[in-house]
């Protein structure tokens, strides 16, 4: 029923990690069906959610975001996006209602082809049609965007209903936000996702500087900073490593890791329902 683009113009702030963790929480604790889109050619999200072997096999079967874009945007064929989606992703046993449109390293080349063929309008139309249909089938669509505003990322940001921004609590935290704001203001008529808020990730436990930064960001009402921050802890870092034999949510996110992810997810749901 809702679509959220997870994006920050800055890289390495935890976009993919939080996309995965929020999706797993929505599935395991809130019974939500979640469709994840890996919209970054680095494929971090896909690699966090399945084995390299399976990802390669899917690529050979043309089941990836790139295959979908090639057919629907460059090929001008009527294609069913469902044939590019896979189920049984994530190593969390209790998160069984997750679906993924896998990423593909060729995404950047495909984007270039879209630009060269002057198909940007068709790209945006396909993204819109896809989101309209996908929202009828699942509770939440989460799009893990690449950093930087490529033509594909721009489409997700303009077509999704909401934009969630992970940031690190450092002095450059708001620079990515400022950049996006300027981009959005270039032409307001083109539309843009509504700002859902800023989630502080990788907050150093017991760091006075990070605490101060959190307070400063909290004080800026425009940012809509989430009350809960996600600490910088090895368990969340290790969550990126897919475990083939599966594990429970508690096992993947023990203690404060799970508590933080669950608080952020609960806050997202509260904001969405407000
Ligand atoms: N809360 C956290 N605690 C510890 N490590 C974290 C945390 N969040 C993310 N990381 C680690 O930080 C690195 C960057 O995270 P991630 O890939 O999710 O960021 P990103 O914003 O998606 O990066 P990119 O811009 O390259 O797409 C990864 O190694 C990840 O495991
Ligand atoms: Mg990423």
PDB file of C-alpha atoms and ligand atoms in Angstrom:
ATOM      1  CA  UNK A   1       0.000   0.000   0.000  1.00  0.00           C
ATOM      2  CA  UNK A   2       2.949   2.351   0.374  1.00  0.00           C
ATOM      3  CA  UNK A   3       6.196   2.901  -1.469  1.00  0.00           C
ATOM      4  CA  UNK A   4       9.333   4.232   0.180  1.00  0.00           C
ATOM      5  CA  UNK A   5      12.593   5.179  -1.536  1.00  0.00           C
ATOM      6  CA  UNK A   6      15.567   4.828   0.801  1.00  0.00           C
ATOM      7  CA  UNK A   7      18.104   7.285  -0.433  1.00  0.00           C
ATOM      8  CA  UNK A   8      20.856   9.630   0.578  1.00  0.00           C
ATOM      9  CA  UNK A   9      23.100  11.335  -1.955  1.00  0.00           C
ATOM     10  CA  UNK A  10      25.982  10.331   0.325  1.00  0.00           C
ATOM     11  CA  UNK A  11      27.344   6.798   0.080  1.00  0.00           C
ATOM     12  CA  UNK A  12      28.031   4.297   2.853  1.00  0.00           C
ATOM     13  CA  UNK A  13      25.470   5.614   5.335  1.00  0.00           C
ATOM     14  CA  UNK A  14      23.648   2.280   5.690  1.00  0.00           C
ATOM     15  CA  UNK A  15      20.908   2.571   3.049  1.00  0.00           C
ATOM     16  CA  UNK A  16      21.090  -1.103   2.037  1.00  0.00           C
ATOM     17  CA  UNK A  17      21.559  -2.395   5.582  1.00  0.00           C
ATOM     18  CA  UNK A  18      18.564  -0.471   6.891  1.00  0.00           C
ATOM     19  CA  UNK A  19      16.419  -1.402   3.880  1.00  0.00           C
ATOM     20  CA  UNK A  20      17.046  -5.072   4.646  1.00  0.00           C
ATOM     21  CA  UNK A  21      16.604  -4.772   8.422  1.00  0.00           C
ATOM     22  CA  UNK A  22      13.406  -2.709   8.176  1.00  0.00           C
ATOM     23  CA  UNK A  23      11.937  -5.154   5.645  1.00  0.00           C
ATOM     24  CA  UNK A  24      12.776  -8.135   7.865  1.00  0.00           C
ATOM     25  CA  UNK A  25      11.197  -6.413  10.865  1.00  0.00           C
ATOM     26  CA  UNK A  26       8.068  -5.479   8.913  1.00  0.00           C
ATOM     27  CA  UNK A  27       7.715  -9.125   7.915  1.00  0.00           C
ATOM     28  CA  UNK A  28       8.693 -10.844  11.180  1.00  0.00           C
ATOM     29  CA  UNK A  29       6.986  -8.504  13.674  1.00  0.00           C
ATOM     30  CA  UNK A  30       4.213  -6.770  11.761  1.00  0.00           C
ATOM     31  CA  UNK A  31       3.108  -9.479   9.314  1.00  0.00           C
ATOM     32  CA  UNK A  32       3.639  -7.155   6.354  1.00  0.00           C
ATOM     33  CA  UNK A  33       4.307  -8.295   2.815  1.00  0.00           C
ATOM     34  CA  UNK A  34       7.281  -6.355   1.517  1.00  0.00           C
ATOM     35  CA  UNK A  35       8.620  -6.016  -2.007  1.00  0.00           C
ATOM     36  CA  UNK A  36      12.245  -4.910  -2.087  1.00  0.00           C
ATOM     37  CA  UNK A  37      13.789  -3.300  -5.140  1.00  0.00           C
ATOM     38  CA  UNK A  38      17.554  -3.396  -5.466  1.00  0.00           C
ATOM     39  CA  UNK A  39      18.014  -0.239  -7.512  1.00  0.00           C
ATOM     40  CA  UNK A  40      21.775  -0.027  -7.076  1.00  0.00           C
ATOM     41  CA  UNK A  41      24.238  -1.599  -9.534  1.00  0.00           C
ATOM     42  CA  UNK A  42      26.464  -2.545  -6.599  1.00  0.00           C
ATOM     43  CA  UNK A  43      23.787  -5.141  -5.697  1.00  0.00           C
ATOM     44  CA  UNK A  44      24.550  -4.827  -1.972  1.00  0.00           C
ATOM     45  CA  UNK A  45      20.944  -5.486  -0.982  1.00  0.00           C
ATOM     46  CA  UNK A  46      20.635  -8.615  -3.145  1.00  0.00           C
ATOM     47  CA  UNK A  47      23.929  -9.946  -1.810  1.00  0.00           C
ATOM     48  CA  UNK A  48      22.677  -9.426   1.741  1.00  0.00           C
ATOM     49  CA  UNK A  49      19.495 -11.361   0.979  1.00  0.00           C
ATOM     50  CA  UNK A  50      20.679 -14.396  -0.962  1.00  0.00           C
ATOM     51  CA  UNK A  51      23.722 -16.446  -1.921  1.00  0.00           C
ATOM     52  CA  UNK A  52      25.998 -15.327  -4.750  1.00  0.00           C
ATOM     53  CA  UNK A  53      25.223 -18.611  -6.499  1.00  0.00           C
ATOM     54  CA  UNK A  54      21.484 -17.940  -6.515  1.00  0.00           C
ATOM     55  CA  UNK A  55      21.987 -14.347  -7.586  1.00  0.00           C
ATOM     56  CA  UNK A  56      24.136 -15.461 -10.545  1.00  0.00           C
ATOM     57  CA  UNK A  57      21.554 -18.069 -11.525  1.00  0.00           C
ATOM     58  CA  UNK A  58      18.796 -15.433 -11.460  1.00  0.00           C
ATOM     59  CA  UNK A  59      20.891 -13.139 -13.602  1.00  0.00           C
ATOM     60  CA  UNK A  60      21.309 -15.966 -16.151  1.00  0.00           C
ATOM     61  CA  UNK A  61      17.533 -16.401 -16.126  1.00  0.00           C
ATOM     62  CA  UNK A  62      17.144 -12.661 -16.806  1.00  0.00           C
ATOM     63  CA  UNK A  63      15.430 -12.051 -13.483  1.00  0.00           C
ATOM     64  CA  UNK A  64      16.807  -8.728 -12.374  1.00  0.00           C
ATOM     65  CA  UNK A  65      16.010  -5.042 -12.406  1.00  0.00           C
ATOM     66  CA  UNK A  66      18.147  -4.624 -15.514  1.00  0.00           C
ATOM     67  CA  UNK A  67      16.294  -7.333 -17.440  1.00  0.00           C
ATOM     68  CA  UNK A  68      12.997  -5.661 -16.516  1.00  0.00           C
ATOM     69  CA  UNK A  69      14.220  -2.213 -17.641  1.00  0.00           C
ATOM     70  CA  UNK A  70      15.696  -3.563 -20.861  1.00  0.00           C
ATOM     71  CA  UNK A  71      12.400  -5.171 -21.806  1.00  0.00           C
ATOM     72  CA  UNK A  72       9.974  -2.541 -20.616  1.00  0.00           C
ATOM     73  CA  UNK A  73      11.896   0.668 -21.334  1.00  0.00           C
ATOM     74  CA  UNK A  74      14.363  -0.119 -24.107  1.00  0.00           C
ATOM     75  CA  UNK A  75      12.492  -2.995 -25.735  1.00  0.00           C
ATOM     76  CA  UNK A  76       9.086  -1.331 -25.490  1.00  0.00           C
ATOM     77  CA  UNK A  77       7.511  -4.712 -24.779  1.00  0.00           C
ATOM     78  CA  UNK A  78       4.566  -5.173 -22.472  1.00  0.00           C
ATOM     79  CA  UNK A  79       6.102  -7.215 -19.691  1.00  0.00           C
ATOM     80  CA  UNK A  80       4.781  -8.433 -16.387  1.00  0.00           C
ATOM     81  CA  UNK A  81       7.084  -7.134 -13.630  1.00  0.00           C
ATOM     82  CA  UNK A  82       6.075 -10.163 -11.541  1.00  0.00           C
ATOM     83  CA  UNK A  83       8.254 -12.380 -13.714  1.00  0.00           C
ATOM     84  CA  UNK A  84      11.325 -10.475 -12.480  1.00  0.00           C
ATOM     85  CA  UNK A  85      10.503 -10.880  -8.774  1.00  0.00           C
ATOM     86  CA  UNK A  86      11.802 -13.652  -6.530  1.00  0.00           C
ATOM     87  CA  UNK A  87      10.552 -14.952  -3.201  1.00  0.00           C
ATOM     88  CA  UNK A  88      12.224 -16.790  -0.296  1.00  0.00           C
ATOM     89  CA  UNK A  89      14.840 -14.094   0.170  1.00  0.00           C
ATOM     90  CA  UNK A  90      16.536 -13.131   3.480  1.00  0.00           C
ATOM     91  CA  UNK A  91      18.161 -15.549   5.906  1.00  0.00           C
ATOM     92  CA  UNK A  92      15.723 -14.646   8.698  1.00  0.00           C
ATOM     93  CA  UNK A  93      13.385 -17.638   9.173  1.00  0.00           C
ATOM     94  CA  UNK A  94      10.606 -15.509  10.647  1.00  0.00           C
ATOM     95  CA  UNK A  95      10.667 -13.061   7.695  1.00  0.00           C
ATOM     96  CA  UNK A  96       8.853 -15.175   5.133  1.00  0.00           C
ATOM     97  CA  UNK A  97       6.809 -12.471   3.393  1.00  0.00           C
ATOM     98  CA  UNK A  98       9.643 -10.749   1.541  1.00  0.00           C
ATOM     99  CA  UNK A  99      10.014 -10.463  -2.225  1.00  0.00           C
ATOM    100  CA  UNK A 100      12.875  -8.982  -4.190  1.00  0.00           C
ATOM    101  CA  UNK A 101      13.544  -7.560  -7.611  1.00  0.00           C
ATOM    102  CA  UNK A 102      17.243  -8.478  -7.688  1.00  0.00           C
ATOM    103  CA  UNK A 103      19.972  -6.024  -8.561  1.00  0.00           C
ATOM    104  CA  UNK A 104      22.311  -6.292 -11.509  1.00  0.00           C
ATOM    105  CA  UNK A 105      25.778  -4.939 -12.144  1.00  0.00           C
ATOM    106  CA  UNK A 106      24.704  -3.901 -15.640  1.00  0.00           C
ATOM    107  CA  UNK A 107      22.282  -1.320 -14.274  1.00  0.00           C
ATOM    108  CA  UNK A 108      24.642   1.591 -14.940  1.00  0.00           C
ATOM    109  CA  UNK A 109      25.170   0.524 -18.556  1.00  0.00           C
ATOM    110  CA  UNK A 110      21.434   0.131 -19.022  1.00  0.00           C
ATOM    111  CA  UNK A 111      20.923   3.625 -17.632  1.00  0.00           C
ATOM    112  CA  UNK A 112      23.367   4.953 -20.201  1.00  0.00           C
ATOM    113  CA  UNK A 113      21.461   3.142 -22.941  1.00  0.00           C
ATOM    114  CA  UNK A 114      18.201   4.693 -21.685  1.00  0.00           C
ATOM    115  CA  UNK A 115      19.738   8.170 -21.861  1.00  0.00           C
ATOM    116  CA  UNK A 116      21.315   7.583 -25.279  1.00  0.00           C
ATOM    117  CA  UNK A 117      17.991   6.342 -26.657  1.00  0.00           C
ATOM    118  CA  UNK A 118      16.176   9.362 -25.132  1.00  0.00           C
ATOM    119  CA  UNK A 119      13.885   7.005 -23.224  1.00  0.00           C
ATOM    120  CA  UNK A 120      13.892   8.845 -19.871  1.00  0.00           C
ATOM    121  CA  UNK A 121      10.159   9.628 -20.125  1.00  0.00           C
ATOM    122  CA  UNK A 122       9.397   5.975 -20.871  1.00  0.00           C
ATOM    123  CA  UNK A 123      11.551   4.963 -17.888  1.00  0.00           C
ATOM    124  CA  UNK A 124       9.586   7.199 -15.560  1.00  0.00           C
ATOM    125  CA  UNK A 125       6.288   5.919 -16.949  1.00  0.00           C
ATOM    126  CA  UNK A 126       7.331   2.290 -16.412  1.00  0.00           C
ATOM    127  CA  UNK A 127       8.435   3.018 -12.844  1.00  0.00           C
ATOM    128  CA  UNK A 128       5.095   4.704 -12.174  1.00  0.00           C
ATOM    129  CA  UNK A 129       3.033   1.848 -13.662  1.00  0.00           C
ATOM    130  CA  UNK A 130       5.108  -0.687 -11.779  1.00  0.00           C
ATOM    131  CA  UNK A 131       4.646   1.061  -8.427  1.00  0.00           C
ATOM    132  CA  UNK A 132       0.925   1.507  -9.010  1.00  0.00           C
ATOM    133  CA  UNK A 133       0.500  -2.212  -9.621  1.00  0.00           C
ATOM    134  CA  UNK A 134       2.970  -3.424  -7.011  1.00  0.00           C
ATOM    135  CA  UNK A 135       1.249  -1.413  -4.300  1.00  0.00           C
ATOM    136  CA  UNK A 136      -1.929  -3.398  -4.964  1.00  0.00           C
ATOM    137  CA  UNK A 137      -0.074  -6.673  -4.349  1.00  0.00           C
ATOM    138  CA  UNK A 138       2.048  -5.974  -1.266  1.00  0.00           C
ATOM    139  CA  UNK A 139       1.844  -3.844   1.878  1.00  0.00           C
ATOM    140  CA  UNK A 140       5.130  -2.016   1.431  1.00  0.00           C
ATOM    141  CA  UNK A 141       7.515  -1.417  -1.479  1.00  0.00           C
ATOM    142  CA  UNK A 142      11.013  -0.474  -0.310  1.00  0.00           C
ATOM    143  CA  UNK A 143      13.494   0.800  -2.894  1.00  0.00           C
ATOM    144  CA  UNK A 144      17.184   0.672  -2.023  1.00  0.00           C
ATOM    145  CA  UNK A 145      18.581   3.489  -4.162  1.00  0.00           C
ATOM    146  CA  UNK A 146      22.140   4.078  -5.302  1.00  0.00           C
ATOM    147  CA  UNK A 147      23.868   7.154  -3.879  1.00  0.00           C
ATOM    148  CA  UNK A 148      23.953  10.033  -6.354  1.00  0.00           C
ATOM    149  CA  UNK A 149      21.105  11.081  -8.623  1.00  0.00           C
ATOM    150  CA  UNK A 150      21.195   8.893 -11.705  1.00  0.00           C
ATOM    151  CA  UNK A 151      18.231   8.830 -14.103  1.00  0.00           C
ATOM    152  CA  UNK A 152      16.926   5.640 -12.470  1.00  0.00           C
ATOM    153  CA  UNK A 153      17.269   6.988  -8.925  1.00  0.00           C
ATOM    154  CA  UNK A 154      15.530  10.196  -9.966  1.00  0.00           C
ATOM    155  CA  UNK A 155      12.529   8.152 -11.166  1.00  0.00           C
ATOM    156  CA  UNK A 156      12.224   6.292  -7.854  1.00  0.00           C
ATOM    157  CA  UNK A 157      12.499   9.534  -5.912  1.00  0.00           C
ATOM    158  CA  UNK A 158       9.842  11.193  -8.014  1.00  0.00           C
ATOM    159  CA  UNK A 159       7.432   8.245  -8.168  1.00  0.00           C
ATOM    160  CA  UNK A 160       7.618   6.750  -4.661  1.00  0.00           C
ATOM    161  CA  UNK A 161       5.237   8.193  -2.090  1.00  0.00           C
ATOM    162  CA  UNK A 162       7.851   8.538   0.631  1.00  0.00           C
ATOM    163  CA  UNK A 163      11.539   9.216   0.952  1.00  0.00           C
ATOM    164  CA  UNK A 164      13.455   7.909   3.966  1.00  0.00           C
ATOM    165  CA  UNK A 165      16.979   9.185   4.560  1.00  0.00           C
ATOM    166  CA  UNK A 166      19.582   7.279   6.578  1.00  0.00           C
ATOM    167  CA  UNK A 167      22.447   9.473   7.751  1.00  0.00           C
ATOM    168  CA  UNK A 168      25.566   9.137   9.851  1.00  0.00           C
ATOM    169  CA  UNK A 169      25.760  11.510  12.815  1.00  0.00           C
ATOM    170  CA  UNK A 170      28.750  13.407  11.504  1.00  0.00           C
ATOM    171  CA  UNK A 171      29.481  16.958  10.505  1.00  0.00           C
ATOM    172  CA  UNK A 172      28.727  16.194   6.843  1.00  0.00           C
ATOM    173  CA  UNK A 173      25.420  14.542   7.734  1.00  0.00           C
ATOM    174  CA  UNK A 174      23.185  17.174   6.226  1.00  0.00           C
ATOM    175  CA  UNK A 175      25.260  17.865   3.106  1.00  0.00           C
ATOM    176  CA  UNK A 176      23.593  15.001   1.192  1.00  0.00           C
ATOM    177  CA  UNK A 177      20.200  16.309   2.336  1.00  0.00           C
ATOM    178  CA  UNK A 178      20.984  19.841   1.181  1.00  0.00           C
ATOM    179  CA  UNK A 179      22.041  18.498  -2.193  1.00  0.00           C
ATOM    180  CA  UNK A 180      18.760  16.595  -2.590  1.00  0.00           C
ATOM    181  CA  UNK A 181      16.768  19.623  -1.503  1.00  0.00           C
ATOM    182  CA  UNK A 182      18.396  21.767  -4.176  1.00  0.00           C
ATOM    183  CA  UNK A 183      17.728  19.033  -6.714  1.00  0.00           C
ATOM    184  CA  UNK A 184      14.060  18.825  -5.700  1.00  0.00           C
ATOM    185  CA  UNK A 185      13.658  22.597  -5.877  1.00  0.00           C
ATOM    186  CA  UNK A 186      15.059  22.783  -9.422  1.00  0.00           C
ATOM    187  CA  UNK A 187      11.624  21.964 -10.783  1.00  0.00           C
ATOM    188  CA  UNK A 188       8.902  21.367  -8.200  1.00  0.00           C
ATOM    189  CA  UNK A 189       6.382  20.489 -10.948  1.00  0.00           C
ATOM    190  CA  UNK A 190       8.173  17.209 -11.655  1.00  0.00           C
ATOM    191  CA  UNK A 191       7.002  15.809  -8.321  1.00  0.00           C
ATOM    192  CA  UNK A 192       8.989  14.270  -5.511  1.00  0.00           C
ATOM    193  CA  UNK A 193       8.410  11.745  -2.717  1.00  0.00           C
ATOM    194  CA  UNK A 194       7.284  13.263   0.576  1.00  0.00           C
ATOM    195  CA  UNK A 195       9.943  13.377   3.264  1.00  0.00           C
ATOM    196  CA  UNK A 196       9.314  10.568   5.777  1.00  0.00           C
ATOM    197  CA  UNK A 197      12.270  11.491   7.941  1.00  0.00           C
ATOM    198  CA  UNK A 198      15.937  11.073   8.736  1.00  0.00           C
ATOM    199  CA  UNK A 199      17.193   7.955  10.535  1.00  0.00           C
ATOM    200  CA  UNK A 200      20.512   8.267  12.293  1.00  0.00           C
ATOM    201  CA  UNK A 201      22.570   5.148  11.669  1.00  0.00           C
ATOM    202  CA  UNK A 202      25.977   4.092  12.982  1.00  0.00           C
ATOM    203  CA  UNK A 203      25.721   6.202  16.107  1.00  0.00           C
ATOM    204  CA  UNK A 204      28.747   5.415  18.243  1.00  0.00           C
ATOM    205  CA  UNK A 205      27.683   4.087  21.618  1.00  0.00           C
ATOM    206  CA  UNK A 206      28.879   6.357  24.435  1.00  0.00           C
ATOM    207  CA  UNK A 207      30.281   8.977  22.030  1.00  0.00           C
ATOM    208  CA  UNK A 208      29.547  12.474  23.321  1.00  0.00           C
ATOM    209  CA  UNK A 209      30.133  13.896  19.846  1.00  0.00           C
ATOM    210  CA  UNK A 210      27.533  11.582  18.287  1.00  0.00           C
ATOM    211  CA  UNK A 211      25.108  12.390  21.104  1.00  0.00           C
ATOM    212  CA  UNK A 212      25.598  16.099  20.461  1.00  0.00           C
ATOM    213  CA  UNK A 213      25.160  15.573  16.724  1.00  0.00           C
ATOM    214  CA  UNK A 214      21.932  13.625  17.368  1.00  0.00           C
ATOM    215  CA  UNK A 215      20.606  16.500  19.489  1.00  0.00           C
ATOM    216  CA  UNK A 216      21.555  19.043  16.834  1.00  0.00           C
ATOM    217  CA  UNK A 217      19.831  17.054  14.083  1.00  0.00           C
ATOM    218  CA  UNK A 218      16.810  16.542  16.343  1.00  0.00           C
ATOM    219  CA  UNK A 219      16.566  20.279  16.795  1.00  0.00           C
ATOM    220  CA  UNK A 220      16.188  20.826  13.053  1.00  0.00           C
ATOM    221  CA  UNK A 221      12.455  20.248  12.563  1.00  0.00           C
ATOM    222  CA  UNK A 222      12.774  20.223   8.772  1.00  0.00           C
ATOM    223  CA  UNK A 223      14.728  16.950   8.983  1.00  0.00           C
ATOM    224  CA  UNK A 224      11.979  15.078  10.889  1.00  0.00           C
ATOM    225  CA  UNK A 225      14.652  13.113  12.707  1.00  0.00           C
ATOM    226  CA  UNK A 226      13.541   9.740  14.098  1.00  0.00           C
ATOM    227  CA  UNK A 227      13.627   9.477  17.898  1.00  0.00           C
ATOM    228  CA  UNK A 228      15.383   6.128  17.761  1.00  0.00           C
ATOM    229  CA  UNK A 229      18.868   5.954  16.298  1.00  0.00           C
ATOM    230  CA  UNK A 230      20.628   2.799  15.118  1.00  0.00           C
ATOM    231  CA  UNK A 231      23.917   2.211  16.948  1.00  0.00           C
ATOM    232  CA  UNK A 232      27.154   1.322  15.238  1.00  0.00           C
ATOM    233  CA  UNK A 233      27.586  -2.278  16.361  1.00  0.00           C
ATOM    234  CA  UNK A 234      29.224  -5.401  14.931  1.00  0.00           C
ATOM    235  CA  UNK A 235      25.935  -7.336  14.860  1.00  0.00           C
ATOM    236  CA  UNK A 236      24.433  -4.896  12.385  1.00  0.00           C
ATOM    237  CA  UNK A 237      27.616  -4.853  10.348  1.00  0.00           C
ATOM    238  CA  UNK A 238      27.630  -8.663  10.257  1.00  0.00           C
ATOM    239  CA  UNK A 239      23.952  -8.743   9.264  1.00  0.00           C
ATOM    240  CA  UNK A 240      25.200  -7.942   5.767  1.00  0.00           C
ATOM    241  CA  UNK A 241      26.744 -11.426   5.509  1.00  0.00           C
ATOM    242  CA  UNK A 242      24.082 -13.804   4.203  1.00  0.00           C
ATOM    243  CA  UNK A 243      23.859 -17.062   6.169  1.00  0.00           C
ATOM    244  CA  UNK A 244      22.729 -19.901   3.899  1.00  0.00           C
ATOM    245  CA  UNK A 245      21.341 -22.116   6.681  1.00  0.00           C
ATOM    246  CA  UNK A 246      19.045 -19.359   7.987  1.00  0.00           C
ATOM    247  CA  UNK A 247      18.672 -17.874  11.453  1.00  0.00           C
ATOM    248  CA  UNK A 248      16.110 -16.304  13.701  1.00  0.00           C
ATOM    249  CA  UNK A 249      15.576 -12.540  13.887  1.00  0.00           C
ATOM    250  CA  UNK A 250      16.941 -12.575  17.454  1.00  0.00           C
ATOM    251  CA  UNK A 251      20.015 -14.379  16.268  1.00  0.00           C
ATOM    252  CA  UNK A 252      20.695 -11.936  13.455  1.00  0.00           C
ATOM    253  CA  UNK A 253      19.879  -8.824  15.483  1.00  0.00           C
ATOM    254  CA  UNK A 254      20.470  -9.665  19.154  1.00  0.00           C
ATOM    255  CA  UNK A 255      20.004  -7.203  22.010  1.00  0.00           C
ATOM    256  CA  UNK A 256      20.277  -3.547  21.190  1.00  0.00           C
ATOM    257  CA  UNK A 257      20.623  -4.234  17.452  1.00  0.00           C
ATOM    258  CA  UNK A 258      17.138  -5.755  17.277  1.00  0.00           C
ATOM    259  CA  UNK A 259      15.703  -3.223  19.722  1.00  0.00           C
ATOM    260  CA  UNK A 260      16.916  -0.286  17.606  1.00  0.00           C
ATOM    261  CA  UNK A 261      15.720  -1.731  14.297  1.00  0.00           C
ATOM    262  CA  UNK A 262      12.326  -2.550  15.805  1.00  0.00           C
ATOM    263  CA  UNK A 263      11.951   0.967  17.253  1.00  0.00           C
ATOM    264  CA  UNK A 264      12.793   2.597  13.937  1.00  0.00           C
ATOM    265  CA  UNK A 265      10.347   0.308  12.101  1.00  0.00           C
ATOM    266  CA  UNK A 266       7.580   1.016  14.630  1.00  0.00           C
ATOM    267  CA  UNK A 267       8.207   4.748  14.196  1.00  0.00           C
ATOM    268  CA  UNK A 268       7.979   4.386  10.407  1.00  0.00           C
ATOM    269  CA  UNK A 269       4.606   2.654  10.739  1.00  0.00           C
ATOM    270  CA  UNK A 270       3.365   5.343  13.132  1.00  0.00           C
ATOM    271  CA  UNK A 271       4.386   8.087  10.729  1.00  0.00           C
ATOM    272  CA  UNK A 272       2.797   6.286   7.788  1.00  0.00           C
ATOM    273  CA  UNK A 273      -0.489   5.893   9.598  1.00  0.00           C
ATOM    274  CA  UNK A 274      -0.556   9.518  10.819  1.00  0.00           C
TER     275      UNK A 274
HETATM  276  N1  LIG B   1      24.541   0.300  12.343  1.00  0.00           N
HETATM  277  C1  LIG B   1      25.637  -0.222  11.803  1.00  0.00           C
HETATM  278  N2  LIG B   1      26.641  -0.696  12.579  1.00  0.00           N
HETATM  279  C2  LIG B   1      27.771  -1.202  12.035  1.00  0.00           C
HETATM  280  N3  LIG B   1      27.995  -1.290  10.728  1.00  0.00           N
HETATM  281  C3  LIG B   1      27.049  -0.825   9.883  1.00  0.00           C
HETATM  282  C4  LIG B   1      25.820  -0.290  10.369  1.00  0.00           C
HETATM  283  N4  LIG B   1      25.073   0.077   9.301  1.00  0.00           N
HETATM  284  C5  LIG B   1      25.785  -0.239   8.197  1.00  0.00           C
HETATM  285  N5  LIG B   1      26.976  -0.776   8.548  1.00  0.00           N
HETATM  286  C6  LIG B   1      28.047  -1.199   7.640  1.00  0.00           C
HETATM  287  O1  LIG B   1      28.475  -0.047   6.917  1.00  0.00           O
HETATM  288  C7  LIG B   1      28.782  -0.376   5.567  1.00  0.00           C
HETATM  289  C8  LIG B   1      27.928   0.453   4.636  1.00  0.00           C
HETATM  290  O2  LIG B   1      26.579   0.056   4.800  1.00  0.00           O
HETATM  291  P1  LIG B   1      25.597  -0.032   3.553  1.00  0.00           P
HETATM  292  O3  LIG B   1      26.205  -0.798   2.440  1.00  0.00           O
HETATM  293  O4  LIG B   1      24.289  -0.462   4.072  1.00  0.00           O
HETATM  294  O5  LIG B   1      25.558   1.512   3.164  1.00  0.00           O
HETATM  295  P2  LIG B   1      24.955   2.191   1.846  1.00  0.00           P
HETATM  296  O6  LIG B   1      24.530   3.553   2.229  1.00  0.00           O
HETATM  297  O7  LIG B   1      23.927   1.298   1.263  1.00  0.00           O
HETATM  298  O8  LIG B   1      26.227   2.234   0.913  1.00  0.00           O
HETATM  299  P3  LIG B   1      26.264   2.610  -0.656  1.00  0.00           P
HETATM  300  O9  LIG B   1      26.175   4.121  -0.714  1.00  0.00           O
HETATM  301  O10 LIG B   1      27.580   2.086  -1.104  1.00  0.00           O
HETATM  302  O11 LIG B   1      25.082   1.967  -1.302  1.00  0.00           O
HETATM  303  C9  LIG B   1      28.542  -1.883   5.444  1.00  0.00           C
HETATM  304  O12 LIG B   1      29.770  -2.530   5.634  1.00  0.00           O
HETATM  305  C10 LIG B   1      27.587  -2.196   6.584  1.00  0.00           C
HETATM  306  O13 LIG B   1      27.723  -3.528   7.041  1.00  0.00           O
HETATM  307 MG1  LIG B   2      23.750   0.515  -0.678  1.00  0.00          MG
END
